[in-house]
Every structure is written in C-alpha cells, then in structure tokens.
mmCIF file of C-alpha atoms in Angstrom:
data_model
loop_
_atom_site.group_PDB
_atom_site.id
_atom_site.type_symbol
_atom_site.label_atom_id
_atom_site.label_comp_id
_atom_site.label_asym_id
_atom_site.label_seq_id
_atom_site.Cartn_x
_atom_site.Cartn_y
_atom_site.Cartn_z
ATOM 1 C CA MET A 1 -18.825 -108.071 15.876
ATOM 2 C CA GLU A 2 -17.142 -104.838 16.905
ATOM 3 C CA THR A 3 -18.399 -101.758 15.054
ATOM 4 C CA GLN A 4 -15.628 -99.735 13.430
ATOM 5 C CA ARG A 5 -15.461 -96.132 14.670
ATOM 6 C CA VAL A 6 -16.399 -93.461 12.154
ATOM 7 C CA LYS A 7 -13.396 -91.342 11.180
ATOM 8 C CA HIS A 8 -13.751 -87.609 11.838
ATOM 9 C CA GLY A 9 -12.434 -85.109 9.298
ATOM 10 C CA LEU A 10 -11.906 -81.369 9.073
ATOM 11 C CA VAL A 11 -12.413 -79.869 5.600
ATOM 12 C CA LEU A 12 -11.031 -76.362 5.044
ATOM 13 C CA GLU A 13 -11.890 -74.084 2.140
ATOM 14 C CA GLY A 14 -9.356 -71.524 0.899
ATOM 15 C CA GLY A 15 -9.881 -67.818 0.353
ATOM 16 C CA GLY A 16 -6.559 -66.143 1.069
ATOM 17 C CA LEU A 17 -6.682 -64.068 4.224
ATOM 18 C CA ARG A 18 -10.357 -64.857 4.638
ATOM 19 C CA GLY A 19 -8.797 -67.997 6.083
ATOM 20 C CA LEU A 20 -8.143 -66.063 9.292
ATOM 21 C CA PHE A 21 -11.803 -66.803 10.054
ATOM 22 C CA THR A 22 -10.860 -70.476 9.751
ATOM 23 C CA ALA A 23 -7.835 -69.920 11.983
ATOM 24 C CA GLY A 24 -10.077 -68.513 14.712
ATOM 25 C CA ILE A 25 -12.303 -71.588 14.537
ATOM 26 C CA MET A 26 -9.321 -73.958 14.579
ATOM 27 C CA ASP A 27 -7.740 -72.249 17.571
ATOM 28 C CA VAL A 28 -10.884 -72.565 19.678
ATOM 29 C CA MET A 29 -11.252 -76.232 18.724
ATOM 30 C CA MET A 30 -7.597 -76.951 19.516
ATOM 31 C CA GLU A 31 -7.852 -75.138 22.852
ATOM 32 C CA ALA A 32 -10.979 -77.168 23.629
ATOM 33 C CA GLY A 33 -9.184 -80.435 22.882
ATOM 34 C CA ILE A 34 -11.304 -81.394 19.873
ATOM 35 C CA GLN A 35 -9.518 -84.100 17.905
ATOM 36 C CA PHE A 36 -9.860 -85.079 14.256
ATOM 37 C CA ASP A 37 -8.503 -88.096 12.434
ATOM 38 C CA GLY A 38 -7.585 -85.975 9.443
ATOM 39 C CA VAL A 39 -7.661 -82.524 7.904
ATOM 40 C CA VAL A 40 -7.803 -81.587 4.233
ATOM 41 C CA GLY A 41 -7.074 -78.036 3.167
ATOM 42 C CA VAL A 42 -7.240 -76.114 -0.073
ATOM 43 C CA SER A 43 -5.006 -73.081 -0.648
ATOM 44 C CA ALA A 44 -5.148 -71.016 2.570
ATOM 45 C CA GLY A 45 -6.943 -73.983 4.113
ATOM 46 C CA ALA A 46 -3.756 -75.995 3.569
ATOM 47 C CA CYS A 47 -1.444 -73.160 4.704
ATOM 48 C CA PHE A 48 -3.357 -72.707 7.911
ATOM 49 C CA GLY A 49 -4.744 -76.216 8.405
ATOM 50 C CA CYS A 50 -1.336 -77.838 8.848
ATOM 51 C CA ASN A 51 -1.149 -76.012 12.198
ATOM 52 C CA TYR A 52 -3.909 -78.265 13.552
ATOM 53 C CA LYS A 53 -1.701 -81.305 13.121
ATOM 54 C CA SER A 54 1.302 -79.440 14.571
ATOM 55 C CA LYS A 55 -0.876 -78.275 17.509
ATOM 56 C CA GLN A 56 0.016 -74.585 17.231
ATOM 57 C CA PRO A 57 -2.994 -72.428 18.096
ATOM 58 C CA GLY A 58 -2.366 -68.718 17.633
ATOM 59 C CA ARG A 59 0.413 -69.150 15.090
ATOM 60 C CA VAL A 60 -1.584 -68.197 11.987
ATOM 61 C CA LEU A 61 -2.804 -64.892 13.379
ATOM 62 C CA ARG A 62 0.573 -64.130 14.947
ATOM 63 C CA TYR A 63 2.673 -64.337 11.784
ATOM 64 C CA ASN A 64 0.072 -62.636 9.598
ATOM 65 C CA LEU A 65 -0.037 -59.681 11.978
ATOM 66 C CA ARG A 66 3.733 -59.553 12.312
ATOM 67 C CA TYR A 67 4.434 -59.583 8.569
ATOM 68 C CA ALA A 68 1.345 -57.700 7.348
ATOM 69 C CA HIS A 69 3.478 -54.907 5.898
ATOM 70 C CA ASN A 70 6.595 -56.888 5.037
ATOM 71 C CA LEU A 71 7.253 -56.638 1.291
ATOM 72 C CA ARG A 72 8.793 -60.105 1.254
ATOM 73 C CA TYR A 73 5.649 -61.674 2.696
ATOM 74 C CA CYS A 74 2.853 -60.257 0.546
ATOM 75 C CA SER A 75 3.163 -57.397 -1.932
ATOM 76 C CA LEU A 76 3.232 -56.325 -5.545
ATOM 77 C CA TRP A 77 6.997 -56.011 -5.116
ATOM 78 C CA SER A 78 7.136 -59.682 -4.173
ATOM 79 C CA MET A 79 5.050 -60.653 -7.201
ATOM 80 C CA LEU A 80 7.301 -58.700 -9.569
ATOM 81 C CA THR A 81 10.588 -59.911 -8.076
ATOM 82 C CA THR A 82 9.785 -63.500 -7.011
ATOM 83 C CA GLY A 83 6.819 -64.515 -9.160
ATOM 84 C CA GLY A 84 4.392 -64.774 -6.259
ATOM 85 C CA ILE A 85 2.288 -62.156 -4.489
ATOM 86 C CA PHE A 86 2.981 -64.190 -1.357
ATOM 87 C CA GLY A 87 6.754 -64.543 -1.543
ATOM 88 C CA PRO A 88 7.500 -68.212 -2.321
ATOM 89 C CA GLU A 89 10.815 -68.381 -0.497
ATOM 90 C CA PHE A 90 10.019 -66.018 2.370
ATOM 91 C CA ALA A 91 6.440 -67.074 3.157
ATOM 92 C CA TYR A 92 6.779 -70.809 2.550
ATOM 93 C CA HIS A 93 10.349 -71.518 3.632
ATOM 94 C CA THR A 94 12.077 -68.741 5.618
ATOM 95 C CA LEU A 95 9.086 -67.949 7.809
ATOM 96 C CA PRO A 96 8.208 -71.517 8.942
ATOM 97 C CA ARG A 97 11.844 -72.571 9.280
ATOM 98 C CA LEU A 98 13.326 -69.521 11.026
ATOM 99 C CA LEU A 99 10.920 -66.723 11.944
ATOM 100 C CA ASP A 100 7.774 -68.341 13.359
ATOM 101 C CA VAL A 101 8.897 -71.926 13.491
ATOM 102 C CA PHE A 102 6.525 -74.665 12.364
ATOM 103 C CA ASP A 103 6.640 -77.582 14.821
ATOM 104 C CA THR A 104 7.690 -80.352 12.458
ATOM 105 C CA GLU A 105 8.278 -82.850 15.266
ATOM 106 C CA THR A 106 4.772 -82.532 16.691
ATOM 107 C CA PHE A 107 3.346 -82.630 13.158
ATOM 108 C CA SER A 108 5.126 -85.923 12.471
ATOM 109 C CA ASN A 109 4.215 -87.504 15.808
ATOM 110 C CA ASN A 110 0.533 -86.575 15.615
ATOM 111 C CA PRO A 111 -1.393 -89.497 14.019
ATOM 112 C CA MET A 112 -3.803 -87.057 12.328
ATOM 113 C CA GLU A 113 -3.663 -87.257 8.532
ATOM 114 C CA PHE A 114 -2.914 -84.077 6.584
ATOM 115 C CA HIS A 115 -4.156 -83.811 3.000
ATOM 116 C CA LEU A 116 -4.034 -80.918 0.559
ATOM 117 C CA VAL A 117 -5.288 -80.145 -2.929
ATOM 118 C CA ALA A 118 -3.548 -78.540 -5.916
ATOM 119 C CA THR A 119 -4.578 -78.153 -9.559
ATOM 120 C CA ASP A 120 -2.610 -79.676 -12.432
ATOM 121 C CA VAL A 121 -2.346 -76.871 -14.995
ATOM 122 C CA ASP A 122 -1.919 -79.335 -17.870
ATOM 123 C CA THR A 123 -5.026 -81.409 -17.137
ATOM 124 C CA GLY A 124 -7.185 -79.016 -15.128
ATOM 125 C CA GLN A 125 -7.714 -81.832 -12.613
ATOM 126 C CA ALA A 126 -7.279 -81.854 -8.858
ATOM 127 C CA VAL A 127 -4.137 -83.441 -7.442
ATOM 128 C CA TYR A 128 -4.291 -84.661 -3.835
ATOM 129 C CA ARG A 129 -1.287 -85.169 -1.588
ATOM 130 C CA ARG A 130 -1.172 -86.710 1.888
ATOM 131 C CA PHE A 131 1.495 -86.079 4.529
ATOM 132 C CA ASP A 132 1.532 -88.172 7.674
ATOM 133 C CA ARG A 133 5.032 -87.029 8.592
ATOM 134 C CA PHE A 134 6.770 -83.780 7.781
ATOM 135 C CA SER A 135 9.132 -83.585 4.847
ATOM 136 C CA ASN A 136 10.698 -80.563 3.187
ATOM 137 C CA GLU A 137 8.621 -81.112 0.045
ATOM 138 C CA MET A 138 5.476 -80.408 2.073
ATOM 139 C CA TYR A 139 6.272 -76.697 2.004
ATOM 140 C CA GLU A 140 6.385 -76.796 -1.808
ATOM 141 C CA TRP A 141 3.082 -78.666 -1.971
ATOM 142 C CA ILE A 142 1.467 -76.076 0.309
ATOM 143 C CA LEU A 143 2.907 -73.362 -1.938
ATOM 144 C CA ALA A 144 1.424 -75.107 -4.971
ATOM 145 C CA SER A 145 -1.987 -75.453 -3.326
ATOM 146 C CA SER A 146 -1.937 -71.736 -2.494
ATOM 147 C CA SER A 147 -0.543 -70.258 -5.699
ATOM 148 C CA MET A 148 -3.308 -68.165 -7.252
ATOM 149 C CA PRO A 149 -3.205 -67.923 -11.063
ATOM 150 C CA ILE A 150 -1.783 -64.750 -12.650
ATOM 151 C CA VAL A 151 -0.344 -63.446 -9.361
ATOM 152 C CA SER A 152 1.736 -66.580 -8.734
ATOM 153 C CA ARG A 153 4.148 -68.656 -10.735
ATOM 154 C CA VAL A 154 3.458 -72.273 -11.596
ATOM 155 C CA VAL A 155 5.020 -74.663 -9.068
ATOM 156 C CA GLU A 156 6.784 -77.725 -10.473
ATOM 157 C CA ILE A 157 6.907 -80.816 -8.251
ATOM 158 C CA GLU A 158 7.489 -84.466 -9.162
ATOM 159 C CA GLY A 159 7.044 -83.750 -12.855
ATOM 160 C CA LEU A 160 3.734 -81.943 -12.279
ATOM 161 C CA ARG A 161 2.960 -78.278 -12.925
ATOM 162 C CA LEU A 162 0.619 -77.018 -10.232
ATOM 163 C CA LEU A 163 -1.418 -74.024 -9.078
ATOM 164 C CA ASP A 164 -4.210 -73.216 -6.601
ATOM 165 C CA GLY A 165 -6.222 -76.281 -5.621
ATOM 166 C CA GLY A 166 -9.413 -74.253 -5.438
ATOM 167 C CA ILE A 167 -9.663 -74.167 -9.226
ATOM 168 C CA ALA A 168 -10.340 -77.912 -9.430
ATOM 169 C CA ASP A 169 -11.763 -78.809 -6.000
ATOM 170 C CA SER A 170 -12.632 -75.884 -3.750
ATOM 171 C CA ILE A 171 -14.362 -77.792 -0.933
ATOM 172 C CA PRO A 172 -13.059 -81.385 -0.982
ATOM 173 C CA LEU A 173 -15.699 -83.022 1.212
ATOM 174 C CA ARG A 174 -16.469 -85.733 -1.339
ATOM 175 C CA TYR A 175 -12.748 -86.532 -1.631
ATOM 176 C CA PHE A 176 -12.417 -86.877 2.140
ATOM 177 C CA GLN A 177 -15.440 -89.131 2.325
ATOM 178 C CA GLN A 178 -13.778 -91.324 -0.304
ATOM 179 C CA GLN A 179 -10.748 -91.524 2.017
ATOM 180 C CA GLY A 180 -12.967 -92.996 4.725
ATOM 181 C CA PHE A 181 -13.898 -89.891 6.710
ATOM 182 C CA GLY A 182 -17.571 -90.421 7.436
ATOM 183 C CA ARG A 183 -18.265 -87.443 9.664
ATOM 184 C CA ASN A 184 -16.776 -84.086 8.677
ATOM 185 C CA VAL A 185 -16.706 -80.531 9.941
ATOM 186 C CA VAL A 186 -16.568 -78.219 6.910
ATOM 187 C CA VAL A 187 -15.291 -74.664 7.373
ATOM 188 C CA LEU A 188 -16.223 -72.179 4.651
ATOM 189 C CA THR A 189 -14.980 -68.611 4.272
ATOM 190 C CA GLN A 190 -18.109 -67.236 2.609
ATOM 191 C CA PRO A 191 -21.593 -66.873 4.186
ATOM 192 C CA ALA A 192 -24.243 -69.557 3.758
ATOM 193 C CA ASP A 193 -26.126 -67.737 0.986
ATOM 194 C CA TYR A 194 -23.016 -67.117 -1.139
ATOM 195 C CA ARG A 195 -22.936 -68.519 -4.654
ATOM 196 C CA LYS A 196 -20.048 -67.991 -7.056
ATOM 197 C CA GLY A 197 -20.697 -66.219 -10.363
ATOM 198 C CA PRO A 198 -18.998 -66.749 -13.746
ATOM 199 C CA LEU A 199 -15.391 -65.682 -14.141
ATOM 200 C CA LYS A 200 -14.957 -62.017 -15.022
ATOM 201 C CA HIS A 201 -12.416 -60.479 -17.413
ATOM 202 C CA LEU A 202 -12.162 -63.774 -19.279
ATOM 203 C CA GLY A 203 -10.524 -62.239 -22.351
ATOM 204 C CA ILE A 204 -7.673 -60.784 -20.298
ATOM 205 C CA ILE A 205 -7.255 -64.039 -18.373
ATOM 206 C CA ARG A 206 -7.076 -66.051 -21.582
ATOM 207 C CA ARG A 207 -4.340 -63.782 -22.918
ATOM 208 C CA MET A 208 -2.343 -63.856 -19.684
ATOM 209 C CA LEU A 209 -2.611 -67.634 -19.339
ATOM 210 C CA LYS A 210 -2.452 -68.559 -23.029
ATOM 211 C CA ALA A 211 0.238 -71.113 -22.220
ATOM 212 C CA TYR A 212 -2.269 -73.011 -20.053
ATOM 213 C CA PRO A 213 -5.514 -73.323 -22.048
ATOM 214 C CA VAL A 214 -6.777 -76.359 -20.114
ATOM 215 C CA LEU A 215 -6.289 -74.497 -16.842
ATOM 216 C CA VAL A 216 -8.301 -71.557 -18.189
ATOM 217 C CA GLU A 217 -11.105 -73.940 -19.183
ATOM 218 C CA ALA A 218 -11.174 -75.364 -15.666
ATOM 219 C CA TRP A 219 -11.173 -71.855 -14.197
ATOM 220 C CA GLU A 220 -14.085 -70.912 -16.465
ATOM 221 C CA ARG A 221 -16.093 -73.836 -15.050
ATOM 222 C CA ARG A 222 -15.089 -73.223 -11.484
ATOM 223 C CA HIS A 223 -18.301 -71.470 -10.467
ATOM 224 C CA GLU A 224 -20.323 -74.485 -11.591
ATOM 225 C CA MET A 225 -18.089 -76.870 -9.657
ATOM 226 C CA TYR A 226 -18.068 -74.635 -6.592
ATOM 227 C CA ASN A 227 -21.816 -74.158 -6.434
ATOM 228 C CA ALA A 228 -22.374 -77.902 -6.962
ATOM 229 C CA GLU A 229 -20.045 -78.575 -4.033
ATOM 230 C CA LEU A 230 -22.032 -76.162 -1.875
ATOM 231 C CA SER A 231 -25.218 -78.059 -2.736
ATOM 232 C CA TYR A 232 -23.506 -81.353 -1.902
ATOM 233 C CA ILE A 233 -22.232 -80.263 1.511
ATOM 234 C CA ASP A 234 -25.678 -78.882 2.314
ATOM 235 C CA GLU A 235 -27.165 -82.293 1.475
ATOM 236 C CA GLN A 236 -24.547 -83.984 3.628
ATOM 237 C CA GLN A 237 -25.314 -81.686 6.540
ATOM 238 C CA LYS A 238 -29.005 -82.500 6.279
ATOM 239 C CA ALA A 239 -28.103 -86.201 6.217
ATOM 240 C CA GLY A 240 -26.082 -85.797 9.421
ATOM 241 C CA ASN A 241 -22.723 -86.524 7.797
ATOM 242 C CA ALA A 242 -21.340 -82.974 7.845
ATOM 243 C CA MET A 243 -21.434 -79.892 10.032
ATOM 244 C CA ILE A 244 -20.890 -76.589 8.250
ATOM 245 C CA LEU A 245 -19.282 -73.577 9.904
ATOM 246 C CA CYS A 246 -19.315 -70.369 7.869
ATOM 247 C CA PRO A 247 -19.297 -66.621 8.561
ATOM 248 C CA PRO A 248 -22.697 -65.044 9.249
ATOM 249 C CA THR A 249 -22.032 -62.298 6.687
ATOM 250 C CA THR A 250 -19.318 -61.421 4.180
ATOM 251 C CA LEU A 251 -16.019 -61.214 6.032
ATOM 252 C CA PRO A 252 -14.381 -57.794 6.531
ATOM 253 C CA ILE A 253 -11.280 -58.938 4.659
ATOM 254 C CA GLY A 254 -10.402 -60.084 1.145
ATOM 255 C CA ARG A 255 -7.957 -62.608 -0.256
ATOM 256 C CA VAL A 256 -5.125 -60.111 0.202
ATOM 257 C CA SER A 257 -4.996 -57.492 2.937
ATOM 258 C CA HIS A 258 -2.424 -55.510 4.885
ATOM 259 C CA SER A 259 -4.930 -54.318 7.490
ATOM 260 C CA ARG A 260 -4.151 -55.716 10.922
ATOM 261 C CA SER A 261 -7.546 -54.595 12.219
ATOM 262 C CA ALA A 262 -9.310 -56.508 9.425
ATOM 263 C CA MET A 263 -7.209 -59.571 10.216
ATOM 264 C CA ARG A 264 -8.156 -59.422 13.884
ATOM 265 C CA LYS A 265 -11.840 -58.956 13.053
ATOM 266 C CA ALA A 266 -11.943 -61.956 10.712
ATOM 267 C CA TYR A 267 -10.083 -64.092 13.242
ATOM 268 C CA GLN A 268 -12.351 -63.012 16.103
ATOM 269 C CA LEU A 269 -15.458 -63.819 14.054
ATOM 270 C CA GLY A 270 -14.121 -67.348 13.721
ATOM 271 C CA ARG A 271 -13.394 -67.608 17.433
ATOM 272 C CA THR A 272 -16.847 -66.322 18.312
ATOM 273 C CA MET A 273 -18.584 -68.798 16.020
ATOM 274 C CA ALA A 274 -16.550 -71.760 17.259
ATOM 275 C CA THR A 275 -17.156 -70.809 20.893
ATOM 276 C CA GLU A 276 -20.889 -70.605 20.269
ATOM 277 C CA LYS A 277 -20.878 -73.948 18.446
ATOM 278 C CA LEU A 278 -18.600 -75.920 20.780
ATOM 279 C CA ASP A 279 -21.379 -77.978 22.340
ATOM 280 C CA ASP A 280 -22.859 -78.691 18.915
ATOM 281 C CA LEU A 281 -19.426 -79.702 17.621
ATOM 282 C CA ARG A 282 -18.866 -82.117 20.482
ATOM 283 C CA THR A 283 -22.315 -83.617 19.995
ATOM 284 C CA PHE A 284 -21.803 -83.992 16.248
ATOM 285 C CA LEU A 285 -18.410 -85.676 16.662
ATOM 286 C CA ALA A 286 -19.640 -87.941 19.465
ATOM 287 C CA ARG A 287 -22.221 -89.704 17.282
#
C-alpha cells in the first residue's frame, strides 16, 4: 500500500511590522525554492503570507519602505479619518491593486492553500477562512485578520463582525494540523523565551470597547491562550512535527513603525536566520 505523503505547512504569527522578520524568512525560502502545501497567517502573518502563494519575494519590504511615511498607509491621521491606523482602503485595496500589484493570477494558479484567522467580536471565537483562488473578498478578510482593536474599525463580512485573529488564535499550529498538515514550519515574531503578560489598562479598554464585552473577555484571556500555544508548539517541535523559527532577541521594531532603518534591520534578521537554517529546513521537510 502506498504511503500518503505528509503535507507541509507554514504557520505565521502576527505582530504588525515585526512581521518584516517573517518576510525576510519567507523571501529566502522562496528564493531557495522551498515549497509548502499550505500557509496559514494571522494578522500581519496573513498580510505578508499571501505573498508566498503569489510567489513575490521582496514585495513586503518594498511597499513598507516606500509608504513608511505615507499618511494614507499608516498614521494617526488615517485612524481618525478612515477608522484604521493602517488605512483600510489604501493599504488593503489601492496598494495591492494599483501601486505594488499583488499577482492574483499566480496566487490562483499555485496549488498551495492559503488560510487566515480572524476573531468574531460577538463570540470571541476564531474564524478561519481558506482561499485557494483569489477573489476580491480576500482583501477584506486580510483586513479583518489584521484589524487591531481600538485602532481599527470592526470589519463586517458575510454577516460576521471581525477583528484581529491574534485575539482568538495567535499561532494556529493546532488548527493547521487539524487540516491535515503534519509537518509545519512555525515563524514567530518574538524570541524563544518570550511569554505574554496580562492585558494592561483593562479599565480603559473595557470603556472603549463596551459595545463588545465578549471580545474584551477574549482579549483578557489572550495571554493564557498565547502562552499555552507556545508550550504546544514547543512540544510539537520536540516530537519532530514542527520547526520553530524566531528572532534571537527582541526585534528592533514594534507593531507600528515609520523607521525605514528599523524595517530593514528586522527584515535582514529574518533573512540571516533563514539562510543559516536552510539546510535544517530542507532536512525537516524531507522527512
């Protein structure tokens, strides 16, 4: 009887512009011809991870550098005038359609699966969405996955009200395993010894999000969920089912940044790590 090949997955944490570390790793893997059967991304992991399926190395760094100081891309002005610190129309529609064009044809023709995660603000639960072929609604789902509470408006799609997927499922390794991906590369944007603490400024958050009490409850529990997921992926790495790539120290960039030098540094750290780990990656995925 023929043995069925193990499906290989790429699991991408979010973290805003810390995701440029992830972009550096992805670009090296794409340039090296490393193939995955599927990718699942959360928040920035979804924004940037879709470029693996569209086979566009370099694109993430390029447009972040180009629009680092553009008020329509990321700014307080954008938050006050559009409802999102990352401009919903500019960043998620104008940019990929007209300014740094997302290769929708290659995305659709590539058999790799693309999954993303958002959080339902009414239930506090994760919502997963899969795109095998490009459709215009994919941009809205990526926006939903990436919309951080308080600094972003709620995104309404298909009767659901959605925000940042990281609230409900920050590192969706278990989800991807349930989809049949038995061997997964997991890219984190925090160092190996990082553990998330309880939510700060809870009173202010409760007042600002009083219309979404279930969401606030989920956000309050996020550190417990996140740290449990870290323990799980560590167990899976020890069992040989996962390979974790994470920055050696805290990245020189936060969720939001306008510093081009910080962007380049975070990206280069990802490239350096992936280059150093290429042989290990090939060995892991060849098993």
